XYZ file of N, CA and C in Angstrom:
564
model
N 13.241 46.228 25.557
C 13.619 44.848 25.927
C 12.140 44.448 26.932
N 11.900 44.716 27.718
C 10.545 44.155 28.492
C 9.309 43.823 27.461
N 9.454 44.624 26.862
C 8.192 44.417 26.231
C 8.153 42.512 25.633
N 9.348 43.071 24.560
C 9.906 41.238 24.052
C 9.929 40.596 25.244
N 10.896 40.993 26.134
C 10.296 39.335 27.104
C 8.802 39.190 27.099
N 7.958 39.892 27.511
C 6.533 40.046 27.705
C 6.076 39.087 26.302
N 6.575 39.304 24.672
C 5.895 38.438 23.972
C 6.622 37.227 24.021
N 7.622 37.124 24.095
C 8.559 35.646 24.337
C 7.743 35.282 25.298
N 7.510 35.773 26.634
C 6.776 34.294 27.447
C 5.634 34.329 27.306
N 4.304 35.128 26.577
C 3.173 34.940 26.063
C 3.332 33.900 24.958
N 4.388 33.904 23.652
C 4.631 32.890 22.661
C 5.247 31.731 23.433
N 5.686 31.907 25.033
C 6.333 30.206 25.373
C 5.239 29.736 25.889
N 4.147 30.795 26.447
C 3.141 29.861 27.003
C 2.061 29.074 26.480
N 1.472 30.208 25.457
C 0.482 29.805 24.465
C 1.313 28.695 23.212
N 2.260 28.434 22.991
C 3.119 26.866 21.946
C 2.847 26.097 23.817
N 3.010 25.970 24.678
C 3.323 25.309 25.833
C 1.931 24.806 26.126
N 1.250 25.399 25.868
C -0.236 25.309 26.333
C -0.840 24.846 25.419
N -0.901 24.894 23.903
C -1.206 24.509 23.212
C -0.554 22.997 22.228
N 0.613 23.217 22.233
C 1.530 21.793 22.110
C 0.352 20.599 23.178
N 0.496 20.422 24.505
C 0.434 19.763 25.469
C -1.283 19.474 25.430
N -2.137 20.426 25.033
C -3.361 19.453 24.961
C -3.782 20.031 23.433
N -2.857 19.280 22.308
C -3.386 18.982 21.347
C -3.368 18.032 20.684
N -4.392 16.930 20.555
C -3.902 15.786 19.906
C -4.172 15.713 18.494
N -3.679 14.870 18.061
C -4.290 14.526 16.364
C -2.974 15.077 15.063
N -2.330 15.553 15.358
C -1.218 16.036 14.467
C -1.280 17.491 14.626
N -0.580 18.255 13.241
C -0.069 19.506 13.270
C -0.986 20.300 13.003
N -2.084 19.677 12.045
C -2.577 20.766 11.174
C -4.110 21.235 12.276
N -4.208 20.065 13.532
C -5.083 20.455 14.809
C -3.863 21.905 15.392
N -2.999 21.728 15.819
C -2.461 22.878 16.361
C -2.085 24.350 15.282
N -2.012 23.680 14.639
C -2.381 25.186 13.012
C -3.340 26.152 13.414
N -4.190 25.392 13.407
C -6.189 25.685 14.199
C -6.095 26.917 15.169
N -5.396 25.990 15.961
C -5.406 26.176 17.600
C -4.383 27.761 17.920
N -3.465 27.652 16.782
C -2.841 28.978 16.477
C -3.091 30.458 16.231
N -3.967 29.323 15.244
C -4.639 30.574 14.146
C -5.796 31.264 14.838
N -6.396 30.717 16.143
C -7.127 31.303 16.617
C -6.349 31.899 17.846
N -5.168 31.806 18.584
C -4.753 32.428 19.550
C -3.881 33.306 18.850
N -3.111 33.388 17.941
C -2.455 34.723 17.494
C -2.724 35.240 16.447
N -4.241 34.772 15.972
C -4.625 35.460 15.182
C -5.951 35.883 15.940
N -7.278 35.433 15.939
C -7.812 36.397 16.522
C -8.389 36.287 17.736
N -7.233 35.392 18.872
C -6.818 36.246 20.419
C -5.943 37.728 20.016
N -4.907 37.044 20.539
C -3.849 38.519 19.902
C -3.864 39.245 19.341
N -4.375 39.275 17.924
C -4.632 39.934 16.891
C -2.675 40.191 16.721
N -2.182 39.384 17.003
C -0.553 39.275 16.237
C -0.439 39.167 15.009
N -1.168 38.686 14.308
C -0.446 38.367 13.330
C -2.255 38.512 11.767
N -2.275 38.718 11.315
C -3.253 38.726 10.212
C -3.831 37.412 9.486
N -5.221 37.431 9.105
C -5.046 35.777 9.160
C -4.961 35.478 7.625
N -4.782 36.447 7.213
C -3.829 36.316 5.297
C -2.334 35.485 5.618
N -1.934 36.499 6.240
C -0.546 36.275 7.259
C 0.006 34.769 7.474
N -2.011 34.758 8.471
C -1.120 32.692 9.201
C -1.665 31.771 7.745
N -2.788 32.253 6.761
C -2.405 31.047 5.875
C -0.751 31.262 4.710
N -0.353 31.924 4.872
C 1.506 32.212 4.380
C 1.618 31.205 5.479
N 1.785 31.813 6.090
C 2.903 30.885 7.306
C 2.593 29.857 7.294
N 1.084 29.056 7.598
C 1.128 27.338 7.580
C 1.459 27.033 5.991
N 1.588 27.984 4.791
C 1.883 27.129 3.627
C 3.137 27.315 3.456
N 3.862 27.965 4.897
C 5.241 27.669 4.699
C 5.252 26.404 5.910
N 5.008 26.192 6.667
C 5.482 25.523 7.734
C 5.078 23.588 7.051
N 3.870 23.951 5.829
C 3.509 22.447 4.953
C 4.611 22.511 4.422
N 5.754 23.270 3.666
C 6.468 23.527 2.887
C 7.713 22.727 3.274
N 8.067 22.767 4.150
C 9.336 22.547 4.765
C 9.493 21.438 5.429
N 10.446 20.759 5.635
C 10.258 19.014 5.861
C 10.345 19.334 7.795
N 9.609 17.808 7.733
C 9.115 17.727 9.707
C 7.928 17.790 9.665
N 7.957 17.767 10.703
C 6.524 18.055 11.619
C 5.555 19.443 11.658
N 4.993 19.536 11.244
C 3.739 21.262 10.667
C 3.858 21.204 12.382
N 3.670 21.121 12.968
C 3.409 21.756 14.560
C 4.510 22.416 14.589
N 6.220 22.236 14.570
C 7.254 22.451 15.007
C 7.292 23.650 13.900
N 7.584 23.260 13.149
C 7.439 24.097 11.686
C 6.560 25.410 11.746
N 4.996 25.488 12.295
C 4.446 26.124 12.216
C 4.591 27.068 13.733
N 4.944 26.251 14.730
C 5.521 27.055 15.652
C 6.797 28.002 15.094
N 7.762 27.531 14.550
C 9.031 28.480 13.846
C 8.257 29.758 13.088
N 7.442 29.243 12.564
C 7.072 30.419 11.509
C 6.314 31.346 12.390
N 5.794 30.946 12.836
C 4.674 32.040 14.439
C 6.108 32.679 15.213
N 6.687 32.084 15.643
C 7.393 32.697 16.880
C 8.746 33.485 15.712
N 8.975 32.915 14.827
C 9.712 34.225 13.729
C 9.406 34.860 13.889
N 8.370 35.296 13.006
C 7.036 36.398 12.806
C 6.947 37.568 13.689
N 6.607 36.603 14.673
C 6.640 37.457 16.088
C 7.399 37.677 17.037
N 8.748 37.290 17.252
C 9.791 38.020 17.786
C 11.458 37.543 17.433
N 11.561 37.518 15.965
C 12.330 36.568 15.219
C 13.118 35.427 16.236
N 14.333 35.215 15.497
C 14.841 34.338 16.108
C 14.879 33.742 17.445
N 14.438 34.789 18.152
C 14.661 34.699 19.795
C 13.309 33.874 20.144
N 12.035 34.605 19.221
C 10.877 34.003 19.303
C 10.576 32.504 18.817
N 11.792 32.082 17.711
C 11.254 30.807 16.874
C 11.657 29.892 17.988
N 12.965 30.727 17.782
C 13.611 29.295 19.139
C 12.703 28.771 20.892
N 12.058 29.909 21.152
C 11.072 29.739 22.430
C 10.078 29.249 22.023
N 9.262 29.411 20.985
C 8.291 28.261 20.155
C 8.629 26.957 20.168
N 10.159 26.982 19.785
C 10.173 25.572 19.395
C 10.271 24.503 20.518
N 10.787 25.307 21.629
C 11.161 24.802 22.451
C 10.022 23.762 23.128
N 8.806 25.576 23.440
C 7.327 25.513 24.237
C 6.932 23.590 23.850
N 7.193 23.867 22.086
C 6.555 23.286 21.500
C 6.740 21.520 21.615
N 8.523 21.545 21.751
C 8.726 20.261 21.760
C 8.566 19.378 23.509
N 8.654 20.623 24.369
C 8.153 19.806 25.284
C 6.924 19.212 25.948
N 6.235 19.288 25.434
C 4.827 18.207 25.780
C 5.206 17.224 25.388
N 5.307 16.626 23.704
C 5.776 15.504 23.360
C 6.578 14.737 24.104
N 7.667 14.632 24.169
C 8.746 15.091 24.083
C 8.279 14.095 26.185
N 7.228 14.566 26.771
C 6.913 14.334 28.546
C 6.124 13.320 28.003
N 5.388 13.861 27.527
C 4.397 12.259 27.135
C 4.465 11.370 26.346
N 5.423 11.138 25.267
C 6.060 9.836 24.143
C 6.666 9.475 25.198
N 7.348 9.814 25.932
C 8.292 9.463 27.037
C 7.798 8.684 28.352
N 6.450 8.924 28.446
C 5.737 8.220 29.842
C 5.359 7.243 28.991
N 4.325 7.868 27.872
C 3.905 6.403 27.933
C 5.056 5.208 27.099
N 6.070 5.473 26.722
C 6.964 4.470 26.727
C 7.015 3.662 28.040
N 6.935 4.389 28.744
C 7.591 3.258 29.878
C 6.360 2.718 30.151
N 4.701 3.128 30.083
C 3.984 2.666 30.484
C 3.720 1.530 29.497
N 4.347 1.707 27.709
C 3.406 0.846 27.018
C 2.985 -0.814 27.182
N 3.421 -1.553 27.451
C 2.780 -2.652 27.747
C 1.798 -2.887 28.940
N 2.201 -1.716 29.870
C 0.370 -2.027 30.743
C -0.428 -1.634 30.182
N -0.580 -0.736 29.203
C -2.167 -0.571 28.548
C -1.984 -0.926 27.218
N -0.960 -1.762 26.516
C -1.280 -1.571 25.189
C -3.139 -2.475 24.852
N -3.279 -2.853 24.866
C -4.043 -3.640 24.787
C -5.022 -3.983 25.972
N -5.409 -2.576 27.005
C -6.090 -2.216 27.660
C -7.632 -1.696 26.486
N -8.386 -1.915 26.977
C -9.901 -1.998 26.024
C -10.671 -0.281 26.174
N -10.092 -0.082 27.225
C -10.686 1.245 27.386
C -10.181 2.813 26.618
N -8.684 2.068 26.805
C -7.746 2.997 25.937
C -7.810 2.744 24.697
N -7.938 1.877 24.098
C -8.236 1.860 22.865
C -9.470 2.852 22.204
N -10.462 2.208 22.892
C -11.802 2.779 22.268
C -11.914 4.359 23.079
N -10.851 5.303 23.509
C -10.816 5.667 23.989
C -10.108 6.495 23.258
N -9.055 6.022 22.484
C -8.238 6.479 21.229
C -9.061 5.763 19.589
N -10.041 5.495 19.797
C -10.648 5.608 18.487
C -11.864 6.817 18.553
N -12.073 7.202 19.803
C -13.387 8.401 19.812
C -12.201 9.387 19.698
N -11.055 9.621 20.092
C -10.106 10.819 19.791
C -9.942 11.021 17.882
N -9.747 9.897 17.719
C -9.627 9.904 16.035
C -10.783 10.555 15.697
N -12.140 10.325 15.830
C -13.022 10.758 15.667
C -12.754 12.655 15.839
N -12.499 13.226 16.644
C -12.589 14.910 17.021
C -12.035 15.290 16.175
N -10.047 14.367 16.116
C -9.688 14.478 15.242
C -9.724 15.277 13.893
N -10.495 14.076 13.312
C -10.581 14.229 11.750
C -11.664 15.255 11.915
N -12.733 15.687 12.729
C -13.826 17.173 12.781
C -12.501 18.089 13.001
N -11.953 18.263 13.887
C -10.938 19.559 14.037
C -10.121 19.403 12.154
N -9.415 18.536 12.133
C -8.861 18.939 11.234
C -9.718 20.017 9.519
N -11.489 18.872 10.251
C -11.898 19.238 8.456
C -12.364 20.533 8.626
N -12.544 21.427 9.786
C -12.461 22.874 10.535
C -11.392 23.591 9.978
N -9.783 23.009 9.745
C -8.614 24.054 9.410
C -9.178 23.808 7.382
N -9.435 22.771 7.353
C -9.647 23.245 5.899
C -10.652 23.492 4.787
N -11.601 23.827 5.748
C -12.665 24.842 5.642
C -12.207 25.951 5.605
N -11.573 26.854 6.808
C -11.370 27.562 7.348
C -10.157 28.063 5.789
N -9.551 27.400 6.041
C -8.342 27.597 4.572
C -8.793 28.421 3.630
N -10.084 27.423 3.190
C -10.869 27.448 1.580
C -11.634 29.025 1.826
N -12.055 28.770 2.456
C -12.636 30.319 2.810
C -11.920 31.033 2.874
N -10.858 31.625 3.067
C -10.012 32.276 3.001
C -9.560 32.695 1.762
N -9.340 31.208 0.897
C -9.514 31.695 -0.568
C -10.338 31.682 -1.188
N -11.439 31.522 -0.944
C -12.626 31.945 -1.390
C -13.303 33.545 -1.431
N -13.017 33.945 0.083
C -13.683 35.279 0.441
C -12.733 35.769 -0.024
N -11.791 35.673 -0.689
C -10.417 36.654 -1.289
C -10.589 36.827 -3.081
N -11.754 35.432 -3.581
C -12.164 35.947 -4.414
C -11.135 36.340 -5.910
N -9.977 35.957 -5.287
C -8.846 35.359 -6.636
C -9.442 34.440 -6.840
N -9.415 34.433 -8.877
C -9.898 33.329 -9.066
C -8.371 32.409 -9.642
N -6.963 32.838 -9.913
C -6.458 31.997 -9.979
C -5.920 31.448 -9.016
N -6.400 31.587 -7.541
C -5.956 30.745 -6.051
C -6.999 29.821 -6.170
N -8.659 30.543 -6.723
C -9.732 29.012 -6.640
C -9.542 28.326 -7.914
N -8.791 28.271 -8.680
C -8.561 27.263 -9.542
C -7.100 26.551 -9.144
N -5.860 27.041 -8.683
C -5.105 25.992 -7.783
C -5.552 25.181 -7.075
N -6.244 25.945 -6.193
C -6.799 25.035 -4.822
C -8.157 23.661 -5.829
N -8.578 24.142 -6.514
C -9.767 22.761 -7.034
C -8.893 21.808 -7.826
N -7.934 22.427 -8.548
C -6.505 21.422 -9.694
C -5.773 20.978 -8.487
N -5.259 21.837 -7.531
C -4.811 20.711 -6.071
C -5.768 19.573 -5.625
N -6.913 20.045 -5.496
C -7.783 18.945 -4.535
C -8.269 17.651 -5.862
N -8.272 17.745 -6.987
C -8.455 17.118 -7.651
C -7.033 16.401 -8.060
N -6.116 16.986 -8.044
C -5.059 15.975 -8.684
C -4.476 14.766 -7.199
N -4.899 15.430 -5.937
C -4.743 14.166 -5.205
C -5.322 13.462 -4.942
N -6.528 14.310 -4.661
C -8.159 13.197 -4.727
C -8.028 12.319 -5.297
N -8.106 12.494 -6.757
C -8.810 12.086 -7.990
C -8.167 10.929 -9.001
N -6.076 11.754 -8.834
C -5.097 11.004 -9.327
C -4.393 10.806 -9.002
N -4.233 10.570 -7.584
C -3.542 10.003 -7.002
C -2.418 10.557 -7.090
N -2.305 11.899 -7.293
C -0.582 13.059 -7.645
C 0.027 12.960 -5.921
N 1.135 12.394 -5.548
C 1.437 12.784 -4.080
C 2.094 14.289 -3.700
N 1.561 14.861 -2.320
C 1.403 15.726 -2.214
C 2.301 16.719 -2.554
N 3.751 16.014 -2.422
C 4.731 16.494 -1.957
C 4.954 17.568 -3.376
N 4.705 16.777 -4.638
C 4.824 17.359 -5.714
C 3.672 18.464 -5.988
N 2.833 18.207 -5.848
C 1.511 19.529 -5.444
C 2.069 20.502 -4.490
N 2.890 20.778 -3.402
C 3.389 21.412 -2.974
C 4.104 21.876 -3.828
N 5.404 21.403 -4.461
C 6.538 22.288 -5.087
C 5.273 22.891 -6.269
N 4.995 22.102 -7.097
C 4.138 23.001 -7.877
C 3.077 24.126 -7.720
N 2.600 23.748 -6.389
C 2.116 25.195 -6.089
C 2.988 26.846 -6.074
N 3.958 26.435 -5.514
C 4.982 27.231 -4.565
C 5.548 27.958 -5.850
N 5.741 26.884 -7.108
C 6.130 27.725 -8.259
C 5.244 28.203 -8.825
N 4.405 28.694 -8.620
C 3.495 29.045 -9.187
C 3.010 30.388 -8.754
N 3.302 29.887 -7.272
C 3.147 31.333 -6.260
C 4.410 32.595 -6.650
N 5.127 31.291 -6.948
C 6.717 32.194 -7.412
C 6.399 33.367 -8.696
N 6.011 32.396 -9.737
C 5.976 32.695 -11.096
C 4.204 34.075 -10.988
N 3.100 33.856 -9.993
C 2.583 34.830 -9.990
C 3.560 36.186 -8.876
N 4.376 36.263 -8.330
C 4.861 37.020 -7.204
C 5.743 37.501 -8.614
N 6.753 37.324 -9.014
C 7.336 37.697 -10.452
C 6.496 38.654 -11.217
N 5.613 37.792 -11.805
C 4.758 37.941 -12.791
C 4.353 39.631 -12.333
N 3.839 39.894 -10.516
C 3.073 40.887 -10.410
C 3.882 41.870 -10.406
N 5.040 41.590 -9.556
C 6.152 42.969 -9.503
C 6.835 42.973 -11.049
N 6.586 42.590 -11.955
C 7.299 43.175 -13.422
C 6.253 43.952 -13.631
N 4.640 43.554 -13.586
C 3.529 44.012 -13.775
C 3.830 45.911 -12.915
N 4.501 45.517 -12.399
C 4.387 46.468 -10.463
C 5.016 48.230 -11.458
N 6.132 47.385 -11.915
C 7.433 48.440 -11.693
C 7.482 49.211 -13.165
N 6.419 48.461 -14.175
C 6.625 48.880 -15.839
C 5.587 50.102 -15.459
């Protein structure tokens, strides 16, 4: 029981810290969660983190919260998921509450608008790193079907303006079909 409490405490502190100091949306926090739980703690394997990210992205809601749910659940079951949710939503709740109180005071402040513009550039770079890391994991896996799916998904969204929801649904169905086909081949 003591070990589980330590894990829950680490999950809480880690996700609270990541949520408090992550700007730019859910994909940024997913990258930082990977660094914390895969690279630093070694609690999750890199390919598992990619799977958890895919699940978090496919579920409705904010990817930061969804990512915290799946990582917390993977690490400590339902208690881990609840702990991660609470820790993830506390910082944005407090920050947004404070911003809403003082919104009119700094809405047109030049320095703040320039700071936010600079942060946008940094966030774009962090998102590019997420894309690179996820794509590198697929490329290094050298799975031809995965490479084709990745390329086709990219082309569908970027060149043919296909809604991302449809791409995620189709990729999920392809994943289910591949898994069922692999199980069928493995049982025969």
